[in-house]
PDB file of N, CA and C in Angstrom:
ATOM      1  N   UNK A   2       3.272  12.803   7.096  1.00  0.00           N
ATOM      2  CA  UNK A   2       2.200  13.409   6.338  1.00  0.00           C
ATOM      3  C   UNK A   2       2.572  13.401   4.861  1.00  0.00           C
ATOM      4  N   UNK A   3       1.602  13.082   4.035  1.00  0.00           N
ATOM      5  CA  UNK A   3       1.785  13.102   2.571  1.00  0.00           C
ATOM      6  C   UNK A   3       1.062  14.306   1.984  1.00  0.00           C
ATOM      7  N   UNK A   4       1.682  14.886   0.965  1.00  0.00           N
ATOM      8  CA  UNK A   4       1.123  16.070   0.322  1.00  0.00           C
ATOM      9  C   UNK A   4       1.048  15.875  -1.185  1.00  0.00           C
ATOM     10  N   UNK A   5       0.097  16.578  -1.783  1.00  0.00           N
ATOM     11  CA  UNK A   5      -0.004  16.658  -3.240  1.00  0.00           C
ATOM     12  C   UNK A   5       0.017  18.136  -3.609  1.00  0.00           C
ATOM     13  N   UNK A   6       0.862  18.497  -4.555  1.00  0.00           N
ATOM     14  CA  UNK A   6       0.896  19.862  -5.052  1.00  0.00           C
ATOM     15  C   UNK A   6       0.495  19.838  -6.529  1.00  0.00           C
ATOM     16  N   UNK A   7      -0.390  20.750  -6.885  1.00  0.00           N
ATOM     17  CA  UNK A   7      -0.769  20.966  -8.274  1.00  0.00           C
ATOM     18  C   UNK A   7      -0.330  22.376  -8.617  1.00  0.00           C
ATOM     19  N   UNK A   8       0.327  22.550  -9.773  1.00  0.00           N
ATOM     20  CA  UNK A   8       0.843  23.872 -10.088  1.00  0.00           C
ATOM     21  C   UNK A   8       0.872  24.143 -11.586  1.00  0.00           C
ATOM     22  N   UNK A   9       0.848  25.423 -11.915  1.00  0.00           N
ATOM     23  CA  UNK A   9       1.069  25.898 -13.271  1.00  0.00           C
ATOM     24  C   UNK A   9       1.972  27.117 -13.193  1.00  0.00           C
ATOM     25  N   UNK A  10       2.707  27.352 -14.268  1.00  0.00           N
ATOM     26  CA  UNK A  10       3.520  28.559 -14.381  1.00  0.00           C
ATOM     27  C   UNK A  10       3.035  29.325 -15.608  1.00  0.00           C
ATOM     28  N   UNK A  11       3.138  30.626 -15.545  1.00  0.00           N
ATOM     29  CA  UNK A  11       2.697  31.470 -16.659  1.00  0.00           C
ATOM     30  C   UNK A  11       3.775  32.494 -16.959  1.00  0.00           C
ATOM     31  N   UNK A  12       3.807  33.054 -18.136  1.00  0.00           N
ATOM     32  CA  UNK A  12       2.793  33.027 -19.183  1.00  0.00           C
ATOM     33  C   UNK A  12       2.841  31.724 -19.993  1.00  0.00           C
ATOM     34  N   UNK A  13       1.681  31.379 -20.557  1.00  0.00           N
ATOM     35  CA  UNK A  13       1.555  30.187 -21.386  1.00  0.00           C
ATOM     36  C   UNK A  13       2.091  30.458 -22.778  1.00  0.00           C
ATOM     37  N   UNK A  14       2.554  29.412 -23.417  1.00  0.00           N
ATOM     38  CA  UNK A  14       2.928  29.455 -24.819  1.00  0.00           C
ATOM     39  C   UNK A  14       2.506  28.112 -25.398  1.00  0.00           C
ATOM     40  N   UNK A  15       1.504  28.119 -26.253  1.00  0.00           N
ATOM     41  CA  UNK A  15       0.992  26.866 -26.792  1.00  0.00           C
ATOM     42  C   UNK A  15       1.888  26.278 -27.882  1.00  0.00           C
ATOM     43  N   UNK A  16       2.788  27.074 -28.424  1.00  0.00           N
ATOM     44  CA  UNK A  16       3.677  26.602 -29.484  1.00  0.00           C
ATOM     45  C   UNK A  16       4.881  25.844 -28.936  1.00  0.00           C
ATOM     46  N   UNK A  17       5.450  26.342 -27.851  1.00  0.00           N
ATOM     47  CA  UNK A  17       6.666  25.764 -27.297  1.00  0.00           C
ATOM     48  C   UNK A  17       6.680  25.985 -25.787  1.00  0.00           C
ATOM     49  N   UNK A  18       7.159  24.998 -25.062  1.00  0.00           N
ATOM     50  CA  UNK A  18       7.223  25.139 -23.596  1.00  0.00           C
ATOM     51  C   UNK A  18       8.198  26.251 -23.233  1.00  0.00           C
ATOM     52  N   UNK A  19       7.737  27.269 -22.480  1.00  0.00           N
ATOM     53  CA  UNK A  19       8.636  28.344 -22.077  1.00  0.00           C
ATOM     54  C   UNK A  19       9.686  27.845 -21.080  1.00  0.00           C
ATOM     55  N   UNK A  20      10.762  28.599 -20.964  1.00  0.00           N
ATOM     56  CA  UNK A  20      11.872  28.210 -20.083  1.00  0.00           C
ATOM     57  C   UNK A  20      11.405  27.960 -18.653  1.00  0.00           C
ATOM     58  N   UNK A  21      10.509  28.797 -18.140  1.00  0.00           N
ATOM     59  CA  UNK A  21      10.050  28.618 -16.758  1.00  0.00           C
ATOM     60  C   UNK A  21       9.296  27.316 -16.570  1.00  0.00           C
ATOM     61  N   UNK A  22       8.567  26.873 -17.591  1.00  0.00           N
ATOM     62  CA  UNK A  22       7.838  25.607 -17.502  1.00  0.00           C
ATOM     63  C   UNK A  22       8.800  24.427 -17.536  1.00  0.00           C
ATOM     64  N   UNK A  23       9.832  24.529 -18.359  1.00  0.00           N
ATOM     65  CA  UNK A  23      10.838  23.475 -18.445  1.00  0.00           C
ATOM     66  C   UNK A  23      11.592  23.364 -17.123  1.00  0.00           C
ATOM     67  N   UNK A  24      11.957  24.498 -16.549  1.00  0.00           N
ATOM     68  CA  UNK A  24      12.656  24.509 -15.263  1.00  0.00           C
ATOM     69  C   UNK A  24      11.781  23.886 -14.178  1.00  0.00           C
ATOM     70  N   UNK A  25      10.516  24.260 -14.135  1.00  0.00           N
ATOM     71  CA  UNK A  25       9.597  23.705 -13.131  1.00  0.00           C
ATOM     72  C   UNK A  25       9.497  22.191 -13.266  1.00  0.00           C
ATOM     73  N   UNK A  26       9.405  21.713 -14.509  1.00  0.00           N
ATOM     74  CA  UNK A  26       9.328  20.264 -14.737  1.00  0.00           C
ATOM     75  C   UNK A  26      10.597  19.573 -14.234  1.00  0.00           C
ATOM     76  N   UNK A  27      11.755  20.141 -14.541  1.00  0.00           N
ATOM     77  CA  UNK A  27      13.011  19.540 -14.094  1.00  0.00           C
ATOM     78  C   UNK A  27      13.108  19.508 -12.563  1.00  0.00           C
ATOM     79  N   UNK A  28      12.640  20.559 -11.916  1.00  0.00           N
ATOM     80  CA  UNK A  28      12.683  20.608 -10.447  1.00  0.00           C
ATOM     81  C   UNK A  28      11.883  19.455  -9.848  1.00  0.00           C
ATOM     82  N   UNK A  29      10.643  19.268 -10.293  1.00  0.00           N
ATOM     83  CA  UNK A  29       9.825  18.211  -9.685  1.00  0.00           C
ATOM     84  C   UNK A  29      10.287  16.821 -10.091  1.00  0.00           C
ATOM     85  N   UNK A  30      10.808  16.679 -11.314  1.00  0.00           N
ATOM     86  CA  UNK A  30      11.292  15.368 -11.730  1.00  0.00           C
ATOM     87  C   UNK A  30      12.564  14.974 -10.975  1.00  0.00           C
ATOM     88  N   UNK A  31      13.374  15.953 -10.591  1.00  0.00           N
ATOM     89  CA  UNK A  31      14.616  15.668  -9.864  1.00  0.00           C
ATOM     90  C   UNK A  31      14.396  15.511  -8.363  1.00  0.00           C
ATOM     91  N   UNK A  32      13.268  15.962  -7.865  1.00  0.00           N
ATOM     92  CA  UNK A  32      12.982  15.887  -6.428  1.00  0.00           C
ATOM     93  C   UNK A  32      12.700  14.442  -6.017  1.00  0.00           C
ATOM     94  N   UNK A  33      12.819  14.191  -4.732  1.00  0.00           N
ATOM     95  CA  UNK A  33      12.570  12.853  -4.200  1.00  0.00           C
ATOM     96  C   UNK A  33      11.084  12.685  -3.904  1.00  0.00           C
ATOM     97  N   UNK A  34      10.285  12.672  -4.975  1.00  0.00           N
ATOM     98  CA  UNK A  34       8.833  12.563  -4.853  1.00  0.00           C
ATOM     99  C   UNK A  34       8.376  11.192  -5.316  1.00  0.00           C
ATOM    100  N   UNK A  35       7.213  10.775  -4.836  1.00  0.00           N
ATOM    101  CA  UNK A  35       6.689   9.457  -5.178  1.00  0.00           C
ATOM    102  C   UNK A  35       6.009   9.419  -6.532  1.00  0.00           C
ATOM    103  N   UNK A  36       5.372  10.514  -6.913  1.00  0.00           N
ATOM    104  CA  UNK A  36       4.630  10.551  -8.168  1.00  0.00           C
ATOM    105  C   UNK A  36       4.700  11.954  -8.753  1.00  0.00           C
ATOM    106  N   UNK A  37       4.949  12.025 -10.049  1.00  0.00           N
ATOM    107  CA  UNK A  37       4.987  13.301 -10.760  1.00  0.00           C
ATOM    108  C   UNK A  37       4.229  13.111 -12.061  1.00  0.00           C
ATOM    109  N   UNK A  38       3.296  14.017 -12.337  1.00  0.00           N
ATOM    110  CA  UNK A  38       2.545  14.000 -13.584  1.00  0.00           C
ATOM    111  C   UNK A  38       2.636  15.395 -14.184  1.00  0.00           C
ATOM    112  N   UNK A  39       3.322  15.513 -15.322  1.00  0.00           N
ATOM    113  CA  UNK A  39       3.534  16.800 -15.968  1.00  0.00           C
ATOM    114  C   UNK A  39       2.678  16.851 -17.227  1.00  0.00           C
ATOM    115  N   UNK A  40       1.898  17.918 -17.353  1.00  0.00           N
ATOM    116  CA  UNK A  40       1.051  18.080 -18.526  1.00  0.00           C
ATOM    117  C   UNK A  40       1.113  19.498 -19.052  1.00  0.00           C
ATOM    118  N   UNK A  41       0.492  19.750 -20.191  1.00  0.00           N
ATOM    119  CA  UNK A  41       0.574  21.078 -20.803  1.00  0.00           C
ATOM    120  C   UNK A  41      -0.181  22.165 -20.041  1.00  0.00           C
ATOM    121  N   UNK A  42      -1.201  21.797 -19.275  1.00  0.00           N
ATOM    122  CA  UNK A  42      -2.007  22.797 -18.576  1.00  0.00           C
ATOM    123  C   UNK A  42      -1.988  22.674 -17.068  1.00  0.00           C
ATOM    124  N   UNK A  43      -1.206  21.739 -16.552  1.00  0.00           N
ATOM    125  CA  UNK A  43      -1.108  21.571 -15.113  1.00  0.00           C
ATOM    126  C   UNK A  43      -0.193  20.426 -14.773  1.00  0.00           C
ATOM    127  N   UNK A  44       0.345  20.481 -13.586  1.00  0.00           N
ATOM    128  CA  UNK A  44       1.313  19.492 -13.134  1.00  0.00           C
ATOM    129  C   UNK A  44       0.963  19.076 -11.717  1.00  0.00           C
ATOM    130  N   UNK A  45       1.232  17.826 -11.396  1.00  0.00           N
ATOM    131  CA  UNK A  45       0.935  17.298 -10.073  1.00  0.00           C
ATOM    132  C   UNK A  45       2.134  16.508  -9.573  1.00  0.00           C
ATOM    133  N   UNK A  46       2.416  16.640  -8.282  1.00  0.00           N
ATOM    134  CA  UNK A  46       3.479  15.860  -7.654  1.00  0.00           C
ATOM    135  C   UNK A  46       3.021  15.474  -6.257  1.00  0.00           C
ATOM    136  N   UNK A  47       3.430  14.282  -5.818  1.00  0.00           N
ATOM    137  CA  UNK A  47       3.069  13.775  -4.497  1.00  0.00           C
ATOM    138  C   UNK A  47       4.291  13.225  -3.795  1.00  0.00           C
ATOM    139  N   UNK A  48       4.242  13.289  -2.470  1.00  0.00           N
ATOM    140  CA  UNK A  48       5.304  12.695  -1.682  1.00  0.00           C
ATOM    141  C   UNK A  48       5.173  13.073  -0.226  1.00  0.00           C
ATOM    142  N   UNK A  49       6.213  12.746   0.521  1.00  0.00           N
ATOM    143  CA  UNK A  49       6.254  13.121   1.925  1.00  0.00           C
ATOM    144  C   UNK A  49       6.318  14.637   2.052  1.00  0.00           C
ATOM    145  N   UNK A  50       5.872  15.145   3.186  1.00  0.00           N
ATOM    146  CA  UNK A  50       5.775  16.593   3.396  1.00  0.00           C
ATOM    147  C   UNK A  50       7.101  17.310   3.169  1.00  0.00           C
ATOM    148  N   UNK A  51       8.181  16.808   3.742  1.00  0.00           N
ATOM    149  CA  UNK A  51       9.473  17.481   3.585  1.00  0.00           C
ATOM    150  C   UNK A  51       9.901  17.546   2.128  1.00  0.00           C
ATOM    151  N   UNK A  52       9.745  16.456   1.401  1.00  0.00           N
ATOM    152  CA  UNK A  52      10.152  16.410   0.000  1.00  0.00           C
ATOM    153  C   UNK A  52       9.306  17.358  -0.849  1.00  0.00           C
ATOM    154  N   UNK A  53       8.008  17.372  -0.627  1.00  0.00           N
ATOM    155  CA  UNK A  53       7.132  18.249  -1.410  1.00  0.00           C
ATOM    156  C   UNK A  53       7.416  19.710  -1.096  1.00  0.00           C
ATOM    157  N   UNK A  54       7.550  20.053   0.175  1.00  0.00           N
ATOM    158  CA  UNK A  54       7.808  21.452   0.536  1.00  0.00           C
ATOM    159  C   UNK A  54       9.163  21.932   0.017  1.00  0.00           C
ATOM    160  N   UNK A  55      10.157  21.073   0.050  1.00  0.00           N
ATOM    161  CA  UNK A  55      11.464  21.424  -0.505  1.00  0.00           C
ATOM    162  C   UNK A  55      11.352  21.645  -2.013  1.00  0.00           C
ATOM    163  N   UNK A  56      10.627  20.773  -2.695  1.00  0.00           N
ATOM    164  CA  UNK A  56      10.440  20.915  -4.143  1.00  0.00           C
ATOM    165  C   UNK A  56       9.659  22.180  -4.478  1.00  0.00           C
ATOM    166  N   UNK A  57       8.642  22.514  -3.692  1.00  0.00           N
ATOM    167  CA  UNK A  57       7.845  23.720  -3.943  1.00  0.00           C
ATOM    168  C   UNK A  57       8.719  24.963  -3.801  1.00  0.00           C
ATOM    169  N   UNK A  58       9.555  25.009  -2.788  1.00  0.00           N
ATOM    170  CA  UNK A  58      10.438  26.169  -2.635  1.00  0.00           C
ATOM    171  C   UNK A  58      11.352  26.315  -3.851  1.00  0.00           C
ATOM    172  N   UNK A  59      11.968  25.223  -4.274  1.00  0.00           N
ATOM    173  CA  UNK A  59      12.853  25.275  -5.439  1.00  0.00           C
ATOM    174  C   UNK A  59      12.076  25.627  -6.700  1.00  0.00           C
ATOM    175  N   UNK A  60      10.890  25.068  -6.836  1.00  0.00           N
ATOM    176  CA  UNK A  60      10.033  25.359  -7.988  1.00  0.00           C
ATOM    177  C   UNK A  60       9.725  26.846  -8.081  1.00  0.00           C
ATOM    178  N   UNK A  61       9.343  27.455  -6.971  1.00  0.00           N
ATOM    179  CA  UNK A  61       9.019  28.880  -6.972  1.00  0.00           C
ATOM    180  C   UNK A  61      10.233  29.725  -7.324  1.00  0.00           C
ATOM    181  N   UNK A  62      11.328  29.474  -6.657  1.00  0.00           N
ATOM    182  CA  UNK A  62      12.543  30.272  -6.893  1.00  0.00           C
ATOM    183  C   UNK A  62      13.038  30.138  -8.335  1.00  0.00           C
ATOM    184  N   UNK A  63      13.163  28.915  -8.795  1.00  0.00           N
ATOM    185  CA  UNK A  63      13.775  28.684 -10.099  1.00  0.00           C
ATOM    186  C   UNK A  63      12.866  29.067 -11.261  1.00  0.00           C
ATOM    187  N   UNK A  64      11.567  28.843 -11.143  1.00  0.00           N
ATOM    188  CA  UNK A  64      10.675  29.218 -12.249  1.00  0.00           C
ATOM    189  C   UNK A  64      10.549  30.736 -12.351  1.00  0.00           C
ATOM    190  N   UNK A  65      10.543  31.438 -11.223  1.00  0.00           N
ATOM    191  CA  UNK A  65      10.526  32.910 -11.277  1.00  0.00           C
ATOM    192  C   UNK A  65      11.824  33.439 -11.885  1.00  0.00           C
ATOM    193  N   UNK A  66      12.943  32.851 -11.506  1.00  0.00           N
ATOM    194  CA  UNK A  66      14.231  33.251 -12.084  1.00  0.00           C
ATOM    195  C   UNK A  66      14.272  33.002 -13.589  1.00  0.00           C
ATOM    196  N   UNK A  67      13.538  31.991 -14.050  1.00  0.00           N
ATOM    197  CA  UNK A  67      13.525  31.631 -15.471  1.00  0.00           C
ATOM    198  C   UNK A  67      12.464  32.396 -16.265  1.00  0.00           C
ATOM    199  N   UNK A  68      11.772  33.349 -15.628  1.00  0.00           N
ATOM    200  CA  UNK A  68      10.856  34.195 -16.369  1.00  0.00           C
ATOM    201  C   UNK A  68       9.373  34.037 -16.099  1.00  0.00           C
ATOM    202  N   UNK A  69       8.993  33.180 -15.178  1.00  0.00           N
ATOM    203  CA  UNK A  69       7.567  33.059 -14.853  1.00  0.00           C
ATOM    204  C   UNK A  69       7.073  34.378 -14.255  1.00  0.00           C
ATOM    205  N   UNK A  70       5.892  34.782 -14.663  1.00  0.00           N
ATOM    206  CA  UNK A  70       5.282  35.983 -14.098  1.00  0.00           C
ATOM    207  C   UNK A  70       4.183  35.635 -13.109  1.00  0.00           C
ATOM    208  N   UNK A  71       3.802  34.364 -13.096  1.00  0.00           N
ATOM    209  CA  UNK A  71       2.802  33.881 -12.144  1.00  0.00           C
ATOM    210  C   UNK A  71       3.003  32.387 -11.938  1.00  0.00           C
ATOM    211  N   UNK A  72       2.923  31.968 -10.701  1.00  0.00           N
ATOM    212  CA  UNK A  72       2.922  30.547 -10.372  1.00  0.00           C
ATOM    213  C   UNK A  72       1.683  30.320  -9.519  1.00  0.00           C
ATOM    214  N   UNK A  73       0.835  29.445  -9.990  1.00  0.00           N
ATOM    215  CA  UNK A  73      -0.380  29.117  -9.258  1.00  0.00           C
ATOM    216  C   UNK A  73      -0.218  27.709  -8.711  1.00  0.00           C
ATOM    217  N   UNK A  74      -0.477  27.553  -7.408  1.00  0.00           N
ATOM    218  CA  UNK A  74      -0.368  26.211  -6.860  1.00  0.00           C
ATOM    219  C   UNK A  74      -1.418  25.955  -5.806  1.00  0.00           C
ATOM    220  N   UNK A  75      -1.702  24.689  -5.676  1.00  0.00           N
ATOM    221  CA  UNK A  75      -2.625  24.211  -4.646  1.00  0.00           C
ATOM    222  C   UNK A  75      -1.931  23.064  -3.942  1.00  0.00           C
ATOM    223  N   UNK A  76      -1.936  23.093  -2.622  1.00  0.00           N
ATOM    224  CA  UNK A  76      -1.268  22.075  -1.827  1.00  0.00           C
ATOM    225  C   UNK A  76      -2.311  21.393  -0.958  1.00  0.00           C
ATOM    226  N   UNK A  77      -2.364  20.063  -1.011  1.00  0.00           N
ATOM    227  CA  UNK A  77      -3.335  19.298  -0.235  1.00  0.00           C
ATOM    228  C   UNK A  77      -2.650  18.220   0.591  1.00  0.00           C
ATOM    229  N   UNK A  78      -3.150  18.020   1.800  1.00  0.00           N
ATOM    230  CA  UNK A  78      -2.751  16.875   2.610  1.00  0.00           C
ATOM    231  C   UNK A  78      -3.556  15.685   2.083  1.00  0.00           C
ATOM    232  N   UNK A  79      -2.852  14.613   1.723  1.00  0.00           N
ATOM    233  CA  UNK A  79      -3.549  13.459   1.161  1.00  0.00           C
ATOM    234  C   UNK A  79      -3.459  12.226   2.040  1.00  0.00           C
ATOM    235  N   UNK A  80      -2.726  12.301   3.131  1.00  0.00           N
ATOM    236  CA  UNK A  80      -2.668  11.164   4.030  1.00  0.00           C
ATOM    237  C   UNK A  80      -1.538  11.264   5.017  1.00  0.00           C
ATOM    238  N   UNK A  81      -1.531  10.354   5.929  1.00  0.00           N
ATOM    239  CA  UNK A  81      -0.476  10.284   6.938  1.00  0.00           C
ATOM    240  C   UNK A  81       0.587   9.310   6.463  1.00  0.00           C
ATOM    241  N   UNK A  82       1.655   9.231   7.190  1.00  0.00           N
ATOM    242  CA  UNK A  82       2.728   8.315   6.844  1.00  0.00           C
ATOM    243  C   UNK A  82       3.832   9.064   6.117  1.00  0.00           C
ATOM    244  N   UNK A  83       4.855   8.376   5.746  1.00  0.00           N
ATOM    245  CA  UNK A  83       5.987   9.025   5.077  1.00  0.00           C
ATOM    246  C   UNK A  83       6.784   9.804   6.093  1.00  0.00           C
ATOM    247  N   UNK A  84       6.944  11.108   5.849  1.00  0.00           N
ATOM    248  CA  UNK A  84       7.785  11.941   6.702  1.00  0.00           C
ATOM    249  C   UNK A  84       6.980  12.619   7.791  1.00  0.00           C
TER     250      UNK A  84
END
C-alpha cells in the first residue's frame, strides 16, 4: 500500500522557519520516501505504508520536542504496491 501524508507544523513564522518546521523537514527528507515536497505553507511526502508511518511517528515526536504547538496532517491511501 502507498500513502501520501500532507502536514504543517505551527506556530507559523513568516520571517524565518521555526525550529519545529526545520526538524519536520529534516525528518521527511531523511526518511526512505519516494517523493517529498516541502513548502512554506504545507508539506507532502509519499511512499510505502511502513516508510510513511515510520516518518509520521518521528515527525510528530521530533517536531513537538522542537516546539511545535500543533501538527496538522492528512494521510491518504494513494495506491497498492510497495510495502
